[in-house]
Amino acid sequence: MVSTDYHVPRALLDKYAKPGPRYTSYPTAPEWGDMDTAAAQQLYAANNPATAINPIALYVHLPYCEALCYYCGCNMKVSRNKAVMEPYLTALYREIEQVTATWAPQRQVTQMHWGGGTPSYLSAPQITALVAKIRQHVTFAEDAELSIEVHPSVTTPEHVAALQASGFNRLSMGVQDFNPEVQAAVNRHQTFEQTRDLVALART
């Protein structure tokens, strides 16, 4: 028999019962301000002297979802029209070219994470093309962690195959609750079976 009694230590409550920046923004929101392209390029260059060898961690934001989870606080857009990804990817490709042009070439990427939104909103070919574009401009360390957030109800075997072929080695998936009433209340629908099967597929 499992006890349902659980007491949270007061020190833990005091530590976290305060406002803080959302982890879904990186850099966090207070770090951002108005900056034109020239100033941004100067900032990138100042942080990338020719002798720099420290590793790089990349975050790629893919903001689209097919439906809104009511608890979501991310910078995202809801659209069932997948064509919206094409102009976004075009702009993202341009940003990749601009930003990586300032990096010292010997710096390696040791971590890359795709968040959103729902990155598996992309089609399998779009995933493959985006990773290929990034690899044109950066060098990944041999033991780099490539991570992506996925939603079990929209992630297909084709997605998983494209991720594996592109070098991803970590999936992150949220589970708020498997109770259908709770899922309806937060508009996040995924069955236990979908989640279990995606985990099993990824492990293969």
C-alpha positions as a printed Julia matrix, in Angstrom:
204×3 Matrix{Float64}:
   0.0    0.0     0.0
   1.3    3.44   -0.96
   0.8    6.37    1.39
  -0.8    9.47   -0.15
   0.65  11.73    2.54
   3.54  13.87    1.39
   4.91  16.89    3.17
   6.92  19.49    1.29
   9.72  20.96    3.44
   9.18  24.59    4.33
  12.64  25.51    3.04
  11.75  24.11   -0.38
   8.51  26.1    -0.51
  10.33  29.28    0.48
  12.95  28.69   -2.2
  10.53  28.32   -5.1
   7.46  30.32   -4.01
   8.59  33.44   -5.85
   8.49  34.81   -9.39
  11.27  33.82  -11.75
  12.06  33.81  -15.46
  10.43  31.03  -17.49
  12.82  28.28  -18.45
  11.27  28.31  -21.94
  13.0   31.59  -22.77
  16.75  31.54  -23.31
  18.28  33.93  -22.72
  15.55  34.74  -20.23
  13.21  37.64  -20.98
  14.98  40.26  -18.79
  18.1   39.88  -20.94
  16.36  41.06  -24.11
  16.02  44.63  -25.27
  15.73  46.68  -28.44
  18.74  46.07  -30.66
  19.24  46.63  -34.37
  21.09  44.21  -36.63
  24.38  46.1   -36.53
  24.43  46.2   -32.72
  23.56  42.51  -32.56
  26.41  41.64  -34.93
  28.82  43.7   -32.79
  27.68  41.83  -29.71
  28.15  38.45  -31.38
  31.62  39.45  -32.62
  32.67  40.72  -29.19
  31.8   37.33  -27.71
  33.68  35.41  -30.41
  37.34  36.4   -30.5
  39.39  34.47  -33.04
  41.06  32.5   -30.24
  37.79  31.37  -28.6
  37.57  27.62  -28.01
  34.77  27.39  -25.45
  31.86  25.17  -26.55
  28.49  26.4   -27.8
  24.97  25.36  -26.8
  22.27  26.03  -29.4
  18.57  26.56  -28.8
  16.27  26.46  -31.85
  12.77  27.82  -31.28
  10.02  26.33  -33.45
   6.87  28.1   -32.3
   3.97  26.34  -34.03
   1.43  23.91  -32.55
  -1.71  22.28  -33.89
  -3.63  23.11  -30.69
  -3.21  25.3   -27.62
  -2.5   23.61  -24.29
  -4.27  25.92  -21.86
  -1.39  26.0   -19.37
   1.13  27.05  -22.02
   3.19  30.19  -21.44
   5.53  29.79  -24.4
   5.96  32.09  -27.37
   3.91  30.03  -29.82
   1.28  30.14  -32.57
  -1.56  27.74  -33.24
  -2.12  26.77  -36.87
  -3.34  23.64  -38.6
  -1.98  25.04  -41.86
   1.49  23.51  -41.99
   2.45  25.86  -44.83
   3.21  28.51  -42.19
   6.47  26.69  -41.44
   8.05  27.48  -44.8
   8.47  31.26  -44.39
   9.52  30.7   -40.77
  12.19  28.22  -41.85
  13.38  30.62  -44.56
  13.87  33.32  -41.93
  15.5   30.82  -39.57
  17.97  29.72  -42.26
  18.91  33.38  -42.79
  19.44  33.85  -39.03
  21.62  30.72  -38.87
  23.84  32.16  -41.6
  24.08  35.59  -39.95
  24.77  34.37  -36.41
  27.23  31.59  -37.18
  29.26  33.88  -39.46
  30.54  35.61  -36.29
  31.6   32.43  -34.46
  35.21  31.39  -34.15
  35.39  28.33  -36.45
  37.14  26.11  -33.9
  34.27  26.36  -31.4
  32.21  23.19  -31.31
  28.53  22.72  -30.49
  28.19  20.36  -27.52
  24.44  20.78  -27.01
  21.52  21.57  -29.28
  17.92  21.69  -28.13
  14.78  22.29  -30.19
  11.8   23.67  -28.3
   8.59  25.49  -29.09
   5.78  25.25  -29.72
   5.94  21.67  -30.83
   9.08  20.99  -32.89
   7.53  17.77  -34.23
   5.04  20.09  -35.95
   7.71  20.03  -38.67
   7.52  17.29  -41.24
  10.25  14.65  -41.32
  11.84  16.22  -44.45
  11.81  19.66  -42.78
  13.6   18.21  -39.74
  16.24  16.66  -41.98
  16.71  19.87  -43.97
  17.0   22.08  -40.88
  19.64  19.88  -39.26
  21.54  19.76  -42.56
  21.46  23.56  -42.73
  22.81  23.88  -39.19
  25.56  21.33  -39.89
  26.67  23.42  -42.89
  27.59  26.24  -40.52
  28.7   24.64  -37.24
  30.78  21.7   -36.06
  29.22  19.35  -33.55
  31.35  17.62  -30.92
  31.43  13.85  -31.3
  29.56  13.42  -28.01
  27.15  16.32  -28.54
  23.68  16.03  -27.04
  20.95  16.76  -29.6
  17.62  17.08  -27.85
  14.08  17.86  -28.97
  10.69  18.33  -27.34
   8.01  16.11  -28.87
   4.27  15.66  -28.39
   3.29  11.97  -28.51
  -0.04  12.62  -30.2
   1.57  14.24  -33.26
   4.96  12.53  -33.42
   5.09   9.79  -36.04
   7.55   6.94  -36.74
   8.71   9.04  -39.71
   9.58  11.87  -37.31
  11.56   9.53  -35.07
  13.44   8.03  -38.01
  14.36  11.51  -39.3
  15.53  12.57  -35.83
  17.66   9.47  -35.41
  19.19   9.83  -38.88
  19.94  13.51  -38.15
  21.85  12.7   -34.96
  19.31  13.43  -32.23
  19.93  11.32  -29.15
  17.45  12.68  -26.62
  13.67  13.17  -26.66
  11.74  15.21  -24.12
   8.0   14.77  -23.78
   5.61  16.3   -21.27
   2.95  14.32  -19.45
   0.55  16.47  -17.46
  -1.91  13.69  -16.61
  -3.42  10.58  -18.19
  -6.83  11.28  -16.69
  -9.12  12.15  -19.66
 -11.01  14.76  -17.62
  -7.79  16.55  -16.71
  -6.59  16.34  -20.31
  -9.84  17.87  -21.5
  -9.56  20.65  -18.92
  -6.06  21.62  -20.07
  -6.65  20.73  -23.76
  -3.64  18.42  -23.86
  -4.7   15.08  -25.28
  -2.34  12.13  -25.31
  -3.11   8.6   -24.26
  -0.95   6.42  -22.08
  -0.59   4.07  -25.04
   0.64   6.83  -27.4
   3.23   7.93  -24.84
   4.34   4.37  -24.05
   4.65   3.48  -27.74
   6.68   6.6   -28.55
   9.09   5.86  -25.7
   9.46   2.27  -26.91
  10.01   3.39  -30.51
  12.64   5.93  -29.51
  14.5    3.34  -27.43
  14.8    1.03  -30.43
